GROMACS .gro file of C-alpha atoms in nm:
model
  452
    1MET     CA    1  -5.581   3.593  -0.075
    2SER     CA    2  -5.828   3.763  -0.097
    3GLU     CA    3  -6.044   3.887  -0.414
    4ILE     CA    4  -5.918   4.244  -0.358
    5SER     CA    5  -5.537   4.156  -0.299
    6GLU     CA    6  -5.577   3.975  -0.644
    7ARG     CA    7  -5.626   4.261  -0.781
    8LEU     CA    8  -5.463   4.518  -0.619
    9LEU     CA    9  -5.132   4.293  -0.664
   10ALA     CA   10  -5.236   4.253  -1.001
   11GLY     CA   11  -5.195   4.660  -1.076
   12THR     CA   12  -4.858   4.674  -0.911
   13SER     CA   13  -4.525   4.545  -1.045
   14LYS     CA   14  -4.569   4.257  -0.883
   15PRO     CA   15  -4.850   4.073  -0.950
   16ALA     CA   16  -4.979   3.757  -0.744
   17ARG     CA   17  -4.789   3.446  -0.801
   18GLY     CA   18  -4.959   3.080  -0.649
   19ARG     CA   19  -4.854   2.960  -0.346
   20ALA     CA   20  -4.538   2.795  -0.186
   21VAL     CA   21  -4.515   2.619   0.122
   22LEU     CA   22  -4.211   2.503   0.360
   23ALA     CA   23  -4.260   2.138   0.523
   24LEU     CA   24  -4.025   2.083   0.766
   25GLU     CA   25  -3.978   1.663   0.893
   26ASP     CA   26  -4.053   1.752   1.217
   27GLY     CA   27  -4.428   1.947   1.182
   28ALA     CA   28  -4.365   2.255   1.099
   29VAL     CA   29  -4.515   2.459   0.790
   30PHE     CA   30  -4.459   2.743   0.654
   31GLU     CA   31  -4.687   2.913   0.397
   32GLY     CA   32  -4.624   3.159   0.113
   33THR     CA   33  -4.639   3.276  -0.215
   34ALA     CA   34  -4.405   3.181  -0.531
   35ALA     CA   35  -4.073   3.324  -0.628
   36GLY     CA   36  -3.945   3.182  -0.860
   37ALA     CA   37  -3.972   2.852  -1.037
   38GLU     CA   38  -4.216   2.629  -0.984
   39GLY     CA   39  -4.191   2.286  -0.890
   40GLU     CA   40  -4.133   2.060  -0.560
   41VAL     CA   41  -3.723   2.046  -0.373
   42PHE     CA   42  -3.560   1.841  -0.077
   43GLY     CA   43  -3.308   1.962   0.143
   44GLU     CA   44  -3.212   2.054   0.480
   45ILE     CA   45  -3.361   2.334   0.539
   46CYS     CA   46  -3.073   2.618   0.719
   47PHE     CA   47  -3.038   3.004   0.756
   48ASN     CA   48  -2.816   3.307   0.676
   49THR     CA   49  -2.805   3.634   0.833
   50SER     CA   50  -2.628   3.787   0.639
   51LEU     CA   51  -2.791   4.146   0.513
   52GLU     CA   52  -2.635   4.228   0.185
   53GLY     CA   53  -2.489   3.953  -0.083
   54TYR     CA   54  -2.778   3.765  -0.147
   55LEU     CA   55  -2.639   3.681  -0.486
   56GLU     CA   56  -2.326   3.570  -0.316
   57VAL     CA   57  -2.461   3.354  -0.101
   58ILE     CA   58  -2.746   3.215  -0.367
   59THR     CA   59  -2.407   3.097  -0.592
   60ASP     CA   60  -2.197   2.937  -0.353
   61PRO     CA   61  -2.153   2.566  -0.376
   62SER     CA   62  -2.151   2.536  -0.042
   63TYR     CA   63  -2.535   2.532  -0.058
   64ALA     CA   64  -2.544   2.234  -0.216
   65GLY     CA   65  -2.815   2.015  -0.090
   66GLN     CA   66  -3.005   2.289   0.140
   67ILE     CA   67  -3.297   2.554   0.098
   68ILE     CA   68  -3.166   2.869   0.221
   69THR     CA   69  -3.358   3.125   0.448
   70MET     CA   70  -3.201   3.409   0.453
   71THR     CA   71  -3.334   3.673   0.718
   72TYR     CA   72  -3.308   3.997   0.612
   73PRO     CA   73  -3.690   4.047   0.514
   74GLN     CA   74  -3.631   4.271   0.162
   75ILE     CA   75  -3.449   4.080  -0.052
   76GLY     CA   76  -3.309   4.119  -0.402
   77ASN     CA   77  -3.378   4.535  -0.446
   78TYR     CA   78  -2.999   4.575  -0.612
   79GLY     CA   79  -3.062   4.336  -0.833
   80VAL     CA   80  -2.805   4.046  -0.960
   81ASN     CA   81  -2.497   4.094  -1.167
   82PRO     CA   82  -2.317   3.756  -1.352
   83ASP     CA   83  -2.032   3.887  -1.216
   84ASP     CA   84  -2.061   3.860  -0.887
   85CYS     CA   85  -2.166   3.536  -0.890
   86GLN     CA   86  -1.939   3.280  -0.743
   87SER     CA   87  -2.002   3.014  -0.964
   88ASP     CA   88  -2.164   2.863  -1.324
   89ALA     CA   89  -2.498   2.797  -1.208
   90PRO     CA   90  -2.634   2.807  -0.792
   91ALA     CA   91  -2.650   2.524  -0.663
   92LEU     CA   92  -2.828   2.474  -0.329
   93ARG     CA   93  -3.207   2.314  -0.390
   94GLY     CA   94  -3.421   2.613  -0.253
   95LEU     CA   95  -3.468   2.988  -0.137
   96VAL     CA   96  -3.672   3.138   0.133
   97VAL     CA   97  -3.767   3.522   0.166
   98ARG     CA   98  -3.975   3.743   0.329
   99ASP     CA   99  -4.018   3.989   0.085
  100MET     CA  100  -3.881   3.978  -0.287
  101CYS     CA  101  -3.772   4.258  -0.458
  102ALA     CA  102  -3.928   4.269  -0.842
  103THR     CA  103  -3.806   4.591  -1.016
  104PRO     CA  104  -3.401   4.644  -0.888
  105SER     CA  105  -3.226   4.944  -0.901
  106ASN     CA  106  -2.832   4.949  -0.906
  107TRP     CA  107  -2.643   5.074  -1.206
  108ARG     CA  108  -2.498   4.761  -1.239
  109SER     CA  109  -2.803   4.554  -1.229
  110ALA     CA  110  -2.829   4.301  -1.547
  111MET     CA  111  -3.137   4.148  -1.453
  112SER     CA  112  -3.401   4.083  -1.151
  113LEU     CA  113  -3.325   3.833  -0.882
  114PRO     CA  114  -3.708   3.637  -0.930
  115ASP     CA  115  -3.586   3.638  -1.332
  116PHE     CA  116  -3.226   3.447  -1.258
  117LEU     CA  117  -3.388   3.239  -1.071
  118ALA     CA  118  -3.680   3.065  -1.304
  119ARG     CA  119  -3.374   3.163  -1.551
  120HIS     CA  120  -3.211   2.834  -1.355
  121GLY     CA  121  -3.495   2.659  -1.206
  122VAL     CA  122  -3.480   2.740  -0.830
  123VAL     CA  123  -3.759   2.668  -0.654
  124ALA     CA  124  -3.893   3.055  -0.416
  125ALA     CA  125  -4.108   3.111  -0.203
  126GLU     CA  126  -4.204   3.459  -0.019
  127GLY     CA  127  -4.409   3.627   0.236
  128ILE     CA  128  -4.357   3.290   0.446
  129ASP     CA  129  -4.241   3.480   0.831
  130THR     CA  130  -3.925   3.397   0.811
  131ARG     CA  131  -3.864   3.565   1.200
  132ALA     CA  132  -4.053   3.196   1.314
  133LEU     CA  133  -3.877   2.996   1.080
  134VAL     CA  134  -3.527   3.087   1.194
  135ARG     CA  135  -3.658   3.063   1.567
  136HIS     CA  136  -3.770   2.679   1.477
  137ILE     CA  137  -3.422   2.611   1.337
  138ARG     CA  138  -3.267   2.761   1.607
  139ASP     CA  139  -3.491   2.618   1.869
  140HIS     CA  140  -3.496   2.255   1.682
  141GLY     CA  141  -3.179   2.264   1.432
  142ALA     CA  142  -3.116   2.230   1.097
  143GLN     CA  143  -3.313   1.952   0.917
  144ARG     CA  144  -3.482   1.747   0.561
  145ALA     CA  145  -3.764   1.996   0.439
  146VAL     CA  146  -3.938   2.014   0.117
  147LEU     CA  147  -4.021   2.326  -0.047
  148SER     CA  148  -4.355   2.273  -0.315
  149THR     CA  149  -4.505   2.542  -0.543
  150THR     CA  150  -4.699   2.234  -0.701
  151ASP     CA  151  -4.833   2.043  -0.339
  152ALA     CA  152  -5.084   2.263  -0.125
  153ASP     CA  153  -5.143   2.047   0.121
  154ALA     CA  154  -4.961   2.011   0.458
  155ALA     CA  155  -4.987   1.643   0.590
  156SER     CA  156  -4.801   1.524   0.199
  157LEU     CA  157  -4.532   1.799   0.267
  158VAL     CA  158  -4.474   1.680   0.567
  159ALA     CA  159  -4.428   1.295   0.534
  160LYS     CA  160  -4.270   1.373   0.227
  161ALA     CA  161  -3.979   1.571   0.416
  162ARG     CA  162  -3.939   1.260   0.672
  163ALA     CA  163  -3.912   1.018   0.349
  164SER     CA  164  -3.635   1.238   0.194
  165GLU     CA  165  -3.220   1.190   0.159
  166SER     CA  166  -3.005   1.334   0.498
  167ILE     CA  167  -2.673   1.533   0.392
  168VAL     CA  168  -2.540   1.373   0.603
  169GLY     CA  169  -2.313   1.117   0.468
  170VAL     CA  170  -2.347   1.204   0.106
  171ASN     CA  171  -1.997   1.350  -0.091
  172LEU     CA  172  -2.214   1.664  -0.214
  173ALA     CA  173  -1.842   1.800  -0.300
  174ALA     CA  174  -1.832   1.538  -0.564
  175THR     CA  175  -2.154   1.697  -0.716
  176VAL     CA  176  -2.021   2.065  -0.778
  177SER     CA  177  -1.648   1.965  -0.831
  178ARG     CA  178  -1.467   2.027  -1.175
  179ALA     CA  179  -1.443   1.771  -1.386
  180GLU     CA  180  -1.089   1.871  -1.544
  181PRO     CA  181  -0.833   2.090  -1.425
  182ALA     CA  182  -0.802   2.494  -1.546
  183ALA     CA  183  -0.608   2.751  -1.522
  184PHE     CA  184  -0.740   3.078  -1.278
  185THR     CA  185  -0.535   3.380  -1.348
  186ALA     CA  186  -0.581   3.700  -1.351
  187ALA     CA  187  -0.729   3.791  -1.679
  188ASP     CA  188  -1.008   3.587  -1.511
  189LEU     CA  189  -1.088   3.827  -1.284
  190PRO     CA  190  -1.422   4.084  -1.336
  191GLU     CA  191  -1.371   4.383  -1.509
  192SER     CA  192  -1.679   4.537  -1.362
  193GLN     CA  193  -1.487   4.541  -1.042
  194ARG     CA  194  -1.216   4.691  -1.110
  195PHE     CA  195  -1.410   5.020  -0.992
  196ALA     CA  196  -1.353   4.882  -0.647
  197LEU     CA  197  -1.080   4.642  -0.608
  198ALA     CA  198  -0.722   4.684  -0.738
  199ASP     CA  199  -0.485   4.559  -1.001
  200PRO     CA  200  -0.353   4.168  -0.846
  201ALA     CA  201   0.033   4.144  -0.736
  202ALA     CA  202   0.269   3.999  -0.988
  203PRO     CA  203   0.246   3.639  -0.980
  204ARG     CA  204   0.517   3.484  -0.792
  205TYR     CA  205   0.331   3.198  -0.665
  206LYS     CA  206   0.223   2.820  -0.779
  207VAL     CA  207  -0.091   2.728  -0.663
  208VAL     CA  208  -0.294   2.439  -0.722
  209ALA     CA  209  -0.645   2.386  -0.521
  210TYR     CA  210  -0.835   2.159  -0.479
  211ASP     CA  211  -1.153   2.250  -0.562
  212CYS     CA  212  -1.456   2.067  -0.377
  213GLY     CA  213  -1.688   2.346  -0.464
  214ALA     CA  214  -1.443   2.667  -0.474
  215LYS     CA  215  -1.576   3.026  -0.431
  216ARG     CA  216  -1.492   3.186  -0.748
  217SER     CA  217  -1.364   3.492  -0.529
  218ILE     CA  218  -1.163   3.303  -0.284
  219LEU     CA  219  -0.942   3.199  -0.631
  220GLU     CA  220  -0.930   3.537  -0.761
  221ASN     CA  221  -0.779   3.672  -0.371
  222LEU     CA  222  -0.529   3.353  -0.408
  223VAL     CA  223  -0.468   3.542  -0.763
  224ARG     CA  224  -0.503   3.926  -0.607
  225VAL     CA  225  -0.160   3.801  -0.350
  226GLY     CA  226   0.021   3.707  -0.638
  227CYS     CA  227  -0.105   3.324  -0.706
  228ASP     CA  228  -0.117   3.135  -1.035
  229VAL     CA  229  -0.393   2.870  -0.978
  230THR     CA  230  -0.465   2.581  -1.122
  231ALA     CA  231  -0.731   2.413  -1.006
  232VAL     CA  232  -0.822   2.057  -0.982
  233PRO     CA  233  -1.100   1.809  -0.947
  234TRP     CA  234  -1.154   1.741  -0.545
  235ASP     CA  235  -1.028   1.364  -0.571
  236THR     CA  236  -0.742   1.428  -0.788
  237PRO     CA  237  -0.430   1.194  -0.680
  238ALA     CA  238  -0.159   1.364  -0.506
  239GLU     CA  239   0.102   1.256  -0.632
  240GLU     CA  240  -0.061   1.414  -0.997
  241VAL     CA  241  -0.116   1.777  -0.755
  242LEU     CA  242   0.338   1.743  -0.658
  243ALA     CA  243   0.388   1.608  -1.009
  244LEU     CA  244   0.323   2.046  -1.073
  245ASN     CA  245   0.565   2.144  -0.831
  246PRO     CA  246   0.404   2.383  -0.660
  247ASP     CA  247   0.505   2.633  -0.452
  248GLY     CA  248   0.217   2.613  -0.226
  249VAL     CA  249  -0.187   2.379  -0.239
  250PHE     CA  250  -0.502   2.566  -0.150
  251LEU     CA  251  -0.780   2.342   0.023
  252SER     CA  252  -1.170   2.549  -0.110
  253ASN     CA  253  -1.462   2.512   0.057
  254GLY     CA  254  -1.723   2.271   0.019
  255PRO     CA  255  -2.077   2.122   0.111
  256GLY     CA  256  -2.202   1.899   0.299
  257ASP     CA  257  -2.067   1.625   0.497
  258PRO     CA  258  -1.697   1.602   0.507
  259GLU     CA  259  -1.644   1.202   0.656
  260ALA     CA  260  -1.787   1.121   0.279
  261VAL     CA  261  -1.502   1.318   0.094
  262GLU     CA  262  -1.290   1.124   0.199
  263GLY     CA  263  -1.176   1.080  -0.149
  264THR     CA  264  -0.974   1.486  -0.049
  265TYR     CA  265  -0.880   1.417   0.239
  266ARG     CA  266  -0.680   1.056   0.187
  267GLN     CA  267  -0.520   1.277  -0.121
  268VAL     CA  268  -0.441   1.574   0.183
  269GLU     CA  269  -0.235   1.296   0.444
  270GLN     CA  270  -0.016   1.262   0.141
  271LEU     CA  271   0.008   1.621   0.122
  272LEU     CA  272   0.093   1.775   0.476
  273GLY     CA  273   0.473   1.807   0.479
  274LYS     CA  274   0.525   1.785   0.127
  275VAL     CA  275   0.411   2.105   0.025
  276PRO     CA  276   0.280   2.418   0.206
  277VAL     CA  277  -0.100   2.395   0.290
  278PHE     CA  278  -0.362   2.610   0.356
  279GLY     CA  279  -0.760   2.486   0.405
  280ILE     CA  280  -1.080   2.703   0.417
  281CYS     CA  281  -1.390   2.590   0.549
  282LEU     CA  282  -1.436   2.213   0.429
  283GLY     CA  283  -1.114   2.219   0.338
  284HIS     CA  284  -1.012   2.324   0.710
  285GLN     CA  285  -1.241   2.027   0.794
  286MET     CA  286  -1.055   1.792   0.536
  287ILE     CA  287  -0.696   1.912   0.744
  288SER     CA  288  -0.907   1.783   1.016
  289LYS     CA  289  -0.928   1.469   0.917
  290ALA     CA  290  -0.625   1.410   0.793
  291CYS     CA  291  -0.469   1.465   1.102
  292GLY     CA  292  -0.768   1.204   1.264
  293ALA     CA  293  -1.018   1.492   1.408
  294VAL     CA  294  -1.378   1.383   1.445
  295ILE     CA  295  -1.607   1.646   1.329
  296GLU     CA  296  -1.957   1.687   1.439
  297LYS     CA  297  -2.279   1.834   1.257
  298LEU     CA  298  -2.316   2.139   1.483
  299LYS     CA  299  -2.727   2.237   1.555
  300PHE     CA  300  -2.777   2.513   1.340
  301GLY     CA  301  -2.488   2.561   1.149
  302HIS     CA  302  -2.297   2.922   1.120
  303ARG     CA  303  -2.409   3.078   0.786
  304GLY     CA  304  -2.360   3.486   0.753
  305GLY     CA  305  -2.144   3.795   0.831
  306ASN     CA  306  -2.150   3.873   1.118
  307GLN     CA  307  -1.927   3.497   1.322
  308PRO     CA  308  -1.669   3.693   1.592
  309VAL     CA  309  -1.334   3.520   1.630
  310MET     CA  310  -1.088   3.548   1.747
  311ASN     CA  311  -0.686   3.496   1.644
  312LEU     CA  312  -0.534   3.393   1.983
  313ARG     CA  313  -0.183   3.464   1.855
  314THR     CA  314  -0.231   3.817   1.820
  315GLY     CA  315  -0.561   3.848   2.058
  316ARG     CA  316  -0.752   4.045   1.809
  317VAL     CA  317  -1.120   4.027   1.656
  318GLU     CA  318  -1.221   3.922   1.353
  319ILE     CA  319  -1.571   3.919   1.202
  320THR     CA  320  -1.652   3.714   0.966
  321ALA     CA  321  -1.829   3.541   0.736
  322GLN     CA  322  -1.934   3.191   0.758
  323ASN     CA  323  -2.077   2.931   0.612
  324HIS     CA  324  -2.072   2.571   0.750
  325GLY     CA  325  -2.279   2.365   0.914
  326PHE     CA  326  -2.081   2.094   1.037
  327GLY     CA  327  -1.703   2.121   1.272
  328LEU     CA  328  -1.357   2.003   1.393
  329VAL     CA  329  -1.387   1.895   1.740
  330PHE     CA  330  -1.040   1.959   1.882
  331PRO     CA  331  -0.968   1.779   2.194
  332SER     CA  332  -0.959   1.466   1.892
  333LEU     CA  333  -0.677   1.654   1.769
  334GLY     CA  334  -0.490   1.496   2.051
  335PRO     CA  335  -0.371   1.542   2.461
  336LEU     CA  336  -0.232   1.880   2.525
  337VAL     CA  337   0.074   2.017   2.552
  338PRO     CA  338   0.100   2.166   2.939
  339GLU     CA  339   0.442   2.327   2.807
  340LEU     CA  340   0.293   2.472   2.538
  341SER     CA  341  -0.094   2.546   2.672
  342ALA     CA  342  -0.001   2.802   2.958
  343GLY     CA  343   0.057   2.511   3.161
  344PHE     CA  344  -0.321   2.368   3.136
  345ARG     CA  345  -0.305   1.988   3.113
  346GLY     CA  346  -0.701   1.929   3.034
  347HIS     CA  347  -0.915   1.976   2.720
  348GLU     CA  348  -1.211   2.247   2.726
  349ASP     CA  349  -1.520   2.151   2.598
  350ASP     CA  350  -1.558   2.516   2.544
  351LEU     CA  351  -1.336   2.690   2.385
  352ARG     CA  352  -1.321   3.030   2.532
  353PHE     CA  353  -1.215   2.963   2.767
  354TRP     CA  354  -0.814   2.944   2.593
  355ALA     CA  355  -0.958   3.326   2.480
  356LYS     CA  356  -1.035   3.366   2.827
  357ALA     CA  357  -0.701   3.238   2.948
  358LYS     CA  358  -0.497   3.479   2.640
  359CYS     CA  359  -0.348   3.111   2.514
  360ALA     CA  360  -0.319   2.945   2.138
  361PRO     CA  361  -0.315   2.582   2.285
  362VAL     CA  362  -0.076   2.324   2.169
  363VAL     CA  363  -0.174   1.928   2.178
  364ALA     CA  364   0.064   1.607   2.021
  365ASN     CA  365  -0.099   1.453   1.726
  366GLU     CA  366   0.047   1.158   1.692
  367ARG     CA  367   0.045   1.195   1.247
  368PHE     CA  368   0.202   1.505   1.238
  369GLY     CA  369   0.343   1.617   1.519
  370ARG     CA  370   0.219   1.993   1.683
  371ILE     CA  371  -0.112   2.141   1.613
  372GLN     CA  372  -0.215   2.484   1.727
  373LEU     CA  373  -0.571   2.594   1.826
  374THR     CA  374  -0.541   2.913   1.646
  375HIS     CA  375  -0.900   3.075   1.613
  376VAL     CA  376  -1.177   3.064   1.819
  377ASN     CA  377  -1.575   3.141   1.743
  378LEU     CA  378  -1.697   3.368   2.058
  379ASN     CA  379  -2.035   3.343   1.976
  380ASP     CA  380  -2.072   2.927   2.080
  381GLY     CA  381  -1.702   2.780   2.166
  382THR     CA  382  -1.584   2.643   1.890
  383ALA     CA  383  -1.285   2.598   1.660
  384GLU     CA  384  -1.211   2.811   1.397
  385GLY     CA  385  -0.855   2.758   1.276
  386ILE     CA  386  -0.499   2.535   1.352
  387ALA     CA  387  -0.180   2.593   1.236
  388CYS     CA  388   0.034   2.322   1.219
  389LEU     CA  389   0.339   2.389   1.424
  390ASP     CA  390   0.629   2.091   1.269
  391ILE     CA  391   0.458   2.105   0.910
  392PRO     CA  392   0.434   2.393   0.690
  393ALA     CA  393   0.019   2.372   0.720
  394PHE     CA  394  -0.293   2.611   0.846
  395SER     CA  395  -0.670   2.598   0.829
  396VAL     CA  396  -1.003   2.862   0.893
  397GLN     CA  397  -1.344   2.692   0.891
  398TYR     CA  398  -1.464   3.055   0.743
  399HIS     CA  399  -1.454   3.261   0.482
  400PRO     CA  400  -1.183   3.498   0.476
  401GLU     CA  401  -1.234   3.590   0.056
  402ALA     CA  402  -1.600   3.823   0.254
  403SER     CA  403  -1.856   3.781  -0.057
  404PRO     CA  404  -2.039   3.853   0.103
  405GLY     CA  405  -1.883   3.977   0.420
  406PRO     CA  406  -1.666   4.207   0.591
  407THR     CA  407  -1.271   4.170   0.527
  408ASP     CA  408  -1.141   4.185   0.834
  409ALA     CA  409  -0.997   3.774   0.782
  410HIS     CA  410  -0.872   3.933   0.378
  411TYR     CA  411  -0.529   3.860   0.559
  412LEU     CA  412  -0.508   3.494   0.551
  413PHE     CA  413  -0.465   3.480   0.158
  414THR     CA  414  -0.109   3.737   0.277
  415ALA     CA  415  -0.021   3.445   0.519
  416PHE     CA  416  -0.057   3.174   0.236
  417THR     CA  417   0.218   3.320   0.074
  418ARG     CA  418   0.417   3.449   0.424
  419LEU     CA  419   0.396   3.044   0.444
  420MET     CA  420   0.502   2.974   0.131
  421ASP     CA  421   0.802   3.191   0.184
  422GLY     CA  422   0.896   2.966   0.453
  423ARG     CA  423   0.843   3.230   0.784
  424ASP     CA  424   0.715   3.134   1.117
  425ASP     CA  425   0.543   3.433   1.150
  426TYR     CA  426   0.319   3.439   0.836
  427LEU     CA  427  -0.020   3.466   1.049
  428ASP     CA  428   0.121   3.723   1.323
  429ILE     CA  429  -0.036   3.989   1.072
  430ASP     CA  430  -0.176   4.348   1.138
  431ILE     CA  431  -0.584   4.318   1.022
  432ALA     CA  432  -0.645   4.642   1.100
  433THR     CA  433  -0.369   4.724   0.786
  434ASP     CA  434  -0.477   4.429   0.619
  435ARG     CA  435  -0.805   4.433   0.595
  436LEU     CA  436  -0.772   4.748   0.320
  437GLY     CA  437  -0.540   4.547   0.146
  438GLY     CA  438  -0.630   4.609  -0.229
  439TRP     CA  439  -0.899   4.888  -0.242
  440ARG     CA  440  -0.884   5.177  -0.492
  441PHE     CA  441  -0.976   5.352  -0.245
  442ALA     CA  442  -0.717   5.323   0.032
  443GLU     CA  443  -0.543   5.369  -0.279
  444ASP     CA  444  -0.664   5.683  -0.327
  445ALA     CA  445  -0.670   5.821   0.044
  446GLY     CA  446  -0.278   5.710   0.087
  447ALA     CA  447  -0.254   5.978  -0.183
  448GLU     CA  448  -0.453   6.190  -0.035
  449GLY     CA  449  -0.276   6.186   0.293
  450SER     CA  450   0.077   6.229   0.097
  451VAL     CA  451  -0.059   6.547  -0.059
  452ALA     CA  452  -0.165   6.691   0.262
   0.00000   0.00000   0.00000
């Protein structure tokens, strides 16, 4: 930066800071300036395409082990409200943005994002060409990276990135789970959100939630549809869960490689068929692993709030929020059942085939009987949801709590309550109606309509 530039910045609300350099293991290097805590961190580089909700992204425990790049150019403009945090502290390794706002403007803001990052020791960089970086990740895939404010030597940083640990094979869920069981009820819902969200339903269901890095808003949504939730550590034995006599078991989201979270999916093997089970994201992968499926690492994953997913049972398309780098290989669950798959006998690698065929195919699984493919990603044809037809269990790869993101998939929490009620049609819900449920503006609109 030139002397003139430094003098101009010194007189603004955003004075110049030191250098920050991001280096990838394939040799790509991107330069910017520090925007959070000072230091040097290692992780898998990834990107999120959400236009808002940066705080929810940054505090999502599923980002443990990763350096996040936000594709939206300005981050931090409405500041930070602690009630919107998804965990007690950020679990990500680092943050990369194009422009970091140091002077937020919003009535709910309690502090600026740079101050929040510095307070929690999160190394961050701004001024990086995030468009070029994201194009590079899309072309070359997610990979190991280092973000440093203490070392500006490109060759040194590339060598460090190549020597760093991969997230493959590492149980990151254990690092963000809770240590002891804890109740989560209506008393734990943020008071500051009542201006927008309606009061929760009266509790009718007793749910045990495996916390593999659960986002707070997921537990809140379970409470809002009438669940008394007991959150338990990621490796809680199945017999201890069943001893609580729950109406249902929930499997949460979480970070990293599902193959390494054996302590959870081995318990799920013992729970399936004994109690209704619902899984989200890593929880979806835990059910898949319990059924003997193969999980693959995606090239650059799905992270953002604009992923189109088709519900094959209803034909409705949902715009969904997602955050994952691994996915289910649906054919690995078993051979197709032709009479339940529109007569088709062979598997398709691109699952968008089933959207065109207007069919939700069913396989014969050796462990748990018939399993149906319920949801498909319309961008790349990967599996987004399954339902066990002979036992009460279903799961989705995406995030229906929508924090951040659209509320199209909110119906899945309602579906879980219907599954616990013993209904076979639990997934067949009008999302256009359910997505408005729980919002005060929807209640106000209904009241105005009744007066008219």
